[in-house]
């Protein structure tokens, strides 16, 4: 593992929270993710399953967690199944968890090798009335390949058709939305490494440097700090800054352009998600600064508006109303555009066509209950933008915040964002 050891108390507590949400006589199974094939004998790097990690701290492939909190035999209440290490695996793939290590990571005392899974699963199923299984229920997920969880659900339901099956995802979404203090420490580490990456890149930005050279600066800074990319970084100079999901990152930068950087570090599976927009020359033009300040005002007001009890849809609508006024002042829309707008198509959508923010955590677009009012412990991104292809630039600013009873806390308050701070940071370039 690249990250430092995490006290197993986090995962013990997470399992306690899950157990409180289950029906009596319940078995819950969480699977690791598949290692996804690419071409020939290639594969993508293993991505830890967020729910399995949340409940056990385990990131190793093929692992299975079985929880049966009220099983009469105490040893059957928590069982973690792992690949058995052997000499062949040691030579070809390297280290696999020993039982002692798995206990230390997860706090689960009963660790079994995978070959015992079918027998023990049958015993558990014979004693269970309810079975909670996992599925990807993220609203924006488009999953065309059959996942390990999907195969498991099919097999189990075929073999045991008379049990009561339930969706684990719904419970996990509610649990994961509210971050604990330890989770916040991990997330803050991801944010602090993102900050150092951004500062390093701001100092390396200049005419003639290619976007991929800046990507390389991030890789170096993240990797040496035990992190990886939270997602493919967007490093977009000039007109590319108007492409919302640009990640070719292969163009040379020119003076006069803005550079939009949307990047986050992932530490111990927790993700930061930062966007800053900086001038390649080190100085904003008057027009760039006017647009930048408009986005910044909307961001600041939206951060302040992320209070307990707010509904996401109202929060978003308020930002669109502010954005309409800003765009009016910038001469990008006129009063008639606002008067004639349909509720589903506010005038600002021509220049601010994406959402205001999303929940953040073990996934970048994290799971959560987006129709529920904001609650203490939620982490949100706040990321308004204005994109003007005809003027050759877009501006987006994205911070991560924590919703608390005492108001929102900006977790990125110490990352330069005022235009003067950005110019001062870039003035320190060698
Ligand atoms: N980088 C993905 C996002 O900002 O939502
Ligand atoms: Mn982002
Ligand atoms: Mn985001």
XYZ file of C-alpha atoms and ligand atoms in Angstrom:
437
model
C 0.000 0.000 0.000
C 1.244 3.415 -0.863
C -0.535 5.108 2.028
C 0.431 4.820 5.692
C -1.319 2.327 7.955
C -4.793 3.457 9.007
C -5.971 2.532 12.495
C -8.460 -0.350 12.106
C -10.816 1.495 14.466
C -12.073 3.421 11.424
C -13.252 0.256 9.696
C -14.568 -1.305 12.920
C -16.678 1.804 13.458
C -17.866 1.782 9.854
C -19.035 -1.811 10.231
C -20.858 -0.877 13.427
C -22.666 1.883 11.544
C -23.663 -0.556 8.810
C -24.895 -3.185 11.256
C -27.239 -0.658 12.849
C -29.006 -0.306 9.469
C -29.540 -4.026 8.746
C -32.595 -6.180 9.404
C -32.283 -9.016 11.955
C -30.977 -12.255 10.450
C -29.000 -10.485 7.737
C -25.974 -11.509 5.769
C -24.074 -8.798 3.897
C -21.486 -9.611 1.248
C -19.062 -7.073 -0.237
C -16.719 -8.010 -3.085
C -13.446 -6.568 -4.374
C -13.474 -5.062 -7.855
C -12.380 -7.029 -10.886
C -9.052 -6.262 -12.477
C -10.282 -5.012 -15.829
C -8.725 -6.380 -19.032
C -7.504 -4.053 -21.785
C -5.794 -5.522 -24.891
C -3.938 -8.819 -25.298
C -2.804 -9.816 -21.801
C -2.933 -6.245 -20.495
C -5.089 -4.988 -17.656
C -5.883 -1.775 -15.866
C -4.456 -1.140 -12.425
C -6.614 -2.522 -9.654
C -8.990 0.072 -8.238
C -10.037 -0.654 -4.679
C -13.752 -1.228 -4.242
C -14.915 1.789 -2.244
C -17.502 -0.087 -0.182
C -15.211 -3.002 0.626
C -12.526 -0.515 1.630
C -14.981 1.484 3.753
C -16.003 -1.647 5.630
C -12.617 -3.359 5.949
C -9.680 -1.247 4.743
C -8.925 -4.081 2.313
C -7.808 -3.180 -1.220
C -6.522 -6.568 -2.416
C -8.132 -8.193 -5.464
C -10.594 -11.105 -5.121
C -11.272 -10.368 -1.434
C -14.769 -10.980 -0.048
C -16.248 -9.654 3.182
C -19.146 -11.471 4.865
C -20.962 -9.800 7.761
C -23.669 -11.564 9.765
C -23.941 -9.383 12.873
C -26.420 -11.472 14.869
C -25.172 -14.935 13.908
C -25.391 -17.202 16.987
C -21.791 -18.331 16.463
C -19.661 -15.290 17.185
C -16.888 -16.441 14.842
C -19.310 -16.274 11.901
C -20.247 -12.608 12.422
C -17.355 -11.106 10.511
C -15.312 -13.122 8.040
C -12.834 -11.819 5.503
C -11.855 -14.146 2.642
C -8.523 -13.539 0.911
C -6.330 -15.124 -1.738
C -3.951 -17.498 -0.047
C -0.350 -16.327 -0.520
C 1.930 -18.900 -2.137
C 5.373 -19.128 -3.728
C 4.045 -18.705 -7.269
C 2.133 -15.514 -6.411
C 5.146 -14.243 -4.513
C 7.344 -14.593 -7.611
C 4.886 -13.239 -10.173
C 2.692 -10.728 -8.360
C 4.523 -10.052 -5.131
C 3.199 -9.771 -1.662
C -0.345 -10.800 -0.665
C -1.790 -10.148 2.788
C -1.031 -12.669 5.501
C -3.825 -13.365 7.993
C -2.011 -11.276 10.626
C -1.760 -8.316 8.272
C -5.411 -8.581 7.297
C -6.381 -8.567 10.973
C -4.243 -5.513 11.584
C -5.720 -3.637 8.613
C -9.370 -4.533 9.108
C -9.831 -5.367 12.778
C -11.615 -8.550 11.623
C -10.439 -11.554 13.589
C -11.704 -14.362 11.381
C -9.637 -14.367 8.186
C -10.123 -17.302 5.791
C -8.556 -18.244 2.490
C -10.800 -18.061 -0.539
C -10.952 -21.822 -1.102
C -13.154 -22.104 1.987
C -15.602 -19.482 0.736
C -18.163 -21.771 -1.003
C -18.581 -24.018 2.042
C -18.793 -21.194 4.561
C -21.092 -19.179 2.297
C -23.499 -22.131 2.200
C -23.492 -22.344 5.992
C -24.152 -18.616 6.287
C -26.942 -18.735 3.710
C -28.648 -21.569 5.592
C -28.848 -19.332 8.673
C -29.744 -16.064 6.928
C -33.180 -14.649 6.137
C -32.044 -11.423 4.506
C -29.111 -10.920 2.165
C -27.654 -7.498 1.313
C -25.675 -7.378 -1.938
C -23.899 -4.563 -3.657
C -24.580 -2.869 -6.973
C -23.430 0.329 -8.583
C -26.375 2.675 -8.145
C -24.579 5.919 -8.888
C -27.009 7.992 -10.964
C -24.394 8.908 -13.540
C -22.782 5.468 -13.797
C -22.872 3.839 -17.230
C -21.721 0.269 -16.595
C -21.682 -1.886 -19.705
C -19.381 -4.610 -18.437
C -20.644 -7.187 -15.963
C -19.066 -6.471 -12.602
C -17.899 -8.960 -9.992
C -20.827 -7.881 -7.831
C -23.278 -8.421 -10.713
C -21.960 -11.941 -11.340
C -22.140 -12.711 -7.646
C -25.744 -11.518 -7.395
C -26.771 -13.680 -10.355
C -25.068 -16.790 -9.001
C -26.326 -16.388 -5.462
C -29.915 -15.693 -6.494
C -29.872 -18.692 -8.810
C -28.662 -20.977 -6.029
C -30.768 -19.513 -3.214
C -33.912 -18.102 -4.818
C -36.029 -18.010 -1.643
C -34.028 -15.559 0.450
C -35.032 -11.916 0.806
C -32.491 -9.884 -1.163
C -31.788 -6.211 -0.471
C -29.724 -3.409 -1.928
C -26.601 -2.699 0.084
C -25.918 0.371 -2.065
C -28.751 2.382 -0.562
C -27.360 1.955 2.952
C -23.769 2.553 1.842
C -24.757 5.806 0.150
C -26.269 7.111 3.391
C -23.296 5.987 5.497
C -20.580 7.214 3.169
C -22.170 10.647 2.720
C -21.318 11.571 6.322
C -17.575 11.688 6.866
C -16.011 10.840 10.213
C -13.052 12.692 11.708
C -10.567 10.045 10.586
C -11.950 10.146 7.057
C -11.571 13.931 7.118
C -7.903 13.570 8.083
C -7.332 11.310 5.070
C -9.213 13.660 2.786
C -7.286 16.653 4.131
C -4.040 14.867 3.336
C -5.247 14.439 -0.274
C -6.098 18.145 -0.343
C -2.754 19.212 1.065
C -0.842 17.164 -1.525
C -3.083 18.639 -4.224
C -2.128 22.098 -2.957
C 1.588 21.384 -3.203
C 1.084 19.941 -6.682
C -0.795 23.043 -7.773
C 1.813 25.419 -6.374
C 4.590 23.488 -8.077
C 2.709 23.570 -11.386
C 1.850 27.263 -11.118
C 5.565 27.939 -10.781
C 6.356 25.718 -13.774
C 3.732 27.309 -16.040
C 5.072 29.531 -18.784
C 4.937 30.120 -22.539
C 6.148 27.097 -24.510
C 5.666 24.524 -21.750
C 3.402 21.689 -22.849
C 0.319 20.682 -20.886
C 1.773 17.180 -20.465
C 4.891 18.601 -18.851
C 2.682 20.080 -16.168
C 0.912 16.732 -15.822
C 4.343 15.224 -15.171
C 4.983 17.771 -12.407
C 1.770 16.662 -10.739
C 2.681 12.981 -11.049
C 6.011 13.613 -9.390
C 4.546 15.647 -6.563
C 1.661 13.236 -5.944
C 3.688 10.035 -6.134
C 6.441 11.224 -3.823
C 3.711 12.085 -1.308
C 2.108 8.603 -1.367
C -0.737 9.711 -3.629
C -1.981 9.076 -7.130
C -4.331 10.985 -9.416
C -7.930 11.030 -8.200
C -8.992 11.152 -11.888
C -7.423 11.958 -15.227
C -6.271 15.552 -14.789
C -7.575 18.318 -17.022
C -4.689 20.615 -17.946
C -6.198 22.861 -20.544
C -4.616 25.965 -22.052
C -6.427 28.576 -24.155
C -9.525 27.331 -25.956
C -9.094 23.879 -24.434
C -10.242 25.397 -21.155
C -13.756 25.476 -22.649
C -13.788 21.686 -23.135
C -15.296 20.407 -19.918
C -13.714 16.944 -19.960
C -10.516 17.811 -21.868
C -7.702 15.490 -20.897
C -5.503 15.134 -23.958
C -3.091 17.492 -22.209
C -0.835 17.726 -25.260
C -0.701 21.379 -26.296
C 2.018 23.971 -25.770
C 0.999 26.996 -23.699
C 1.087 30.542 -25.010
C 1.313 33.891 -23.291
C -2.071 35.597 -23.169
C -3.898 32.300 -22.612
C -5.530 31.107 -19.456
C -4.696 27.630 -18.200
C -7.474 25.663 -16.507
C -6.196 22.955 -14.181
C -8.721 20.474 -12.737
C -6.771 17.955 -10.715
C -6.911 16.065 -7.457
C -4.702 13.780 -5.454
C -6.023 10.506 -4.073
C -4.624 9.501 -0.690
C -5.700 6.187 0.860
C -8.596 6.126 -1.618
C -9.863 9.567 -0.508
C -10.039 12.142 -3.288
C -9.424 15.847 -3.533
C -10.928 17.756 -6.475
C -9.414 21.161 -7.209
C -9.798 23.556 -10.126
C -7.765 26.698 -10.619
C -7.468 28.897 -13.687
C -4.215 30.804 -14.069
C -2.679 33.111 -16.682
C 0.212 31.571 -18.638
C 2.033 34.919 -18.699
C 1.596 35.364 -14.955
C -0.805 38.310 -15.365
C -4.524 38.300 -16.137
C -5.796 40.605 -18.856
C -8.558 43.019 -17.804
C -11.228 40.869 -19.456
C -9.869 37.626 -18.029
C -9.798 39.160 -14.560
C -13.383 40.439 -14.887
C -14.642 36.980 -15.830
C -12.466 35.366 -13.152
C -13.822 37.663 -10.452
C -17.389 36.936 -11.555
C -16.796 33.180 -11.136
C -15.060 33.781 -7.805
C -17.997 35.805 -6.456
C -20.419 33.006 -7.384
C -18.117 30.447 -5.802
C -17.748 32.394 -2.544
C -21.498 32.962 -2.260
C -22.175 29.289 -3.064
C -19.709 28.156 -0.410
C -21.442 30.394 2.116
C -24.804 29.016 0.964
C -23.902 25.368 1.571
C -25.600 25.205 4.947
C -27.218 22.347 6.824
C -30.749 21.756 5.540
C -30.175 23.203 2.051
C -31.421 21.093 -0.840
C -28.957 20.557 -3.662
C -31.455 21.723 -6.258
C -32.076 25.016 -4.401
C -28.346 25.544 -3.893
C -27.761 25.054 -7.607
C -30.646 27.330 -8.577
C -29.322 30.120 -6.349
C -25.941 29.858 -8.086
C -27.604 30.048 -11.489
C -29.456 33.200 -10.462
C -26.174 34.769 -9.320
C -24.525 33.644 -12.520
C -27.255 35.258 -14.617
C -26.457 38.607 -12.989
C -22.724 38.141 -13.470
C -23.153 37.258 -17.146
C -25.398 40.270 -17.598
C -22.709 42.514 -16.119
C -20.099 40.922 -18.363
C -22.256 41.645 -21.421
C -22.553 37.970 -22.281
C -26.345 37.822 -21.938
C -29.009 40.525 -21.809
C -32.025 41.153 -19.634
C -34.328 39.632 -22.253
C -32.421 36.330 -22.045
C -33.215 36.263 -18.337
C -36.832 37.355 -18.707
C -37.464 34.746 -21.424
C -35.600 31.865 -19.732
C -37.452 28.606 -19.076
C -37.066 27.210 -15.544
C -35.345 24.146 -17.001
C -33.016 26.248 -19.148
C -31.732 29.279 -17.207
C -30.040 31.937 -19.329
C -26.647 31.222 -17.734
C -26.545 27.675 -19.142
C -25.026 28.968 -22.351
C -21.848 29.824 -20.404
C -22.245 27.756 -17.200
C -23.552 24.461 -18.506
C -22.577 22.028 -15.751
C -23.585 21.438 -12.167
C -22.403 23.523 -9.216
C -20.868 20.658 -7.299
C -21.046 17.096 -6.084
C -20.341 15.049 -3.004
C -16.748 13.931 -2.610
C -15.011 11.147 -0.723
C -13.960 7.609 -1.609
C -15.234 8.387 -5.089
C -14.720 11.677 -6.862
C -18.359 11.948 -7.819
C -19.154 10.240 -4.568
C -22.231 8.332 -3.561
C -24.716 10.145 -1.368
C -28.376 11.001 -1.088
C -28.658 13.981 -3.370
C -32.351 14.583 -2.721
C -31.775 14.835 1.032
C -30.976 18.170 2.681
C -27.281 18.910 3.288
C -26.210 17.419 6.616
C -23.197 17.877 8.898
C -20.285 15.747 7.700
C -21.040 16.037 4.000
C -18.119 17.041 1.792
C -19.033 18.920 -1.367
C -17.225 20.491 -4.267
C -18.190 24.023 -5.282
C -17.214 24.571 -8.894
C -18.907 27.304 -10.908
C -17.465 28.257 -14.279
C -17.897 30.566 -17.247
C -16.782 29.250 -20.655
C -16.537 31.650 -23.597
C -15.183 29.778 -26.650
C -15.554 32.865 -28.838
C -13.102 34.685 -26.552
C -10.814 31.650 -26.360
C -11.010 30.989 -22.638
C -12.994 29.472 -19.813
C -12.685 29.953 -16.078
C -13.639 27.371 -13.457
C -12.809 27.521 -9.778
C -13.361 24.488 -7.590
C -12.947 24.133 -3.847
C -13.907 21.317 -1.489
C -15.961 22.144 1.576
C -17.247 20.427 4.708
C -20.830 21.086 5.793
C -21.074 21.609 9.567
C -23.672 22.752 12.099
C -21.690 25.996 12.365
C -21.623 26.630 8.646
C -19.463 25.449 5.781
C -15.696 25.031 6.176
C -13.638 25.667 3.067
C -11.079 22.840 3.041
C -9.117 24.612 0.311
C -9.086 28.059 1.921
C -5.280 28.041 1.919
C -4.898 27.350 -1.806
C -4.339 30.608 -3.721
C -7.498 31.738 -5.489
C -7.750 35.554 -5.393
C -6.415 36.869 -8.714
C -3.748 38.879 -6.863
C -2.672 35.743 -4.957
C -2.402 33.817 -8.221
C -0.312 36.558 -9.811
C 1.895 36.735 -6.703
C 2.390 32.952 -6.780
C 3.381 33.088 -10.432
C 5.665 36.044 -9.863
C 7.782 33.665 -7.785
C 8.611 31.618 -10.913
C 12.307 31.337 -11.609
N -12.855 16.656 -11.966
C -14.169 16.235 -11.975
C -15.060 17.241 -11.434
O -14.640 18.333 -11.167
O -16.194 16.988 -11.183
Mn -12.697 18.823 -10.604
Mn -15.629 18.247 -9.164
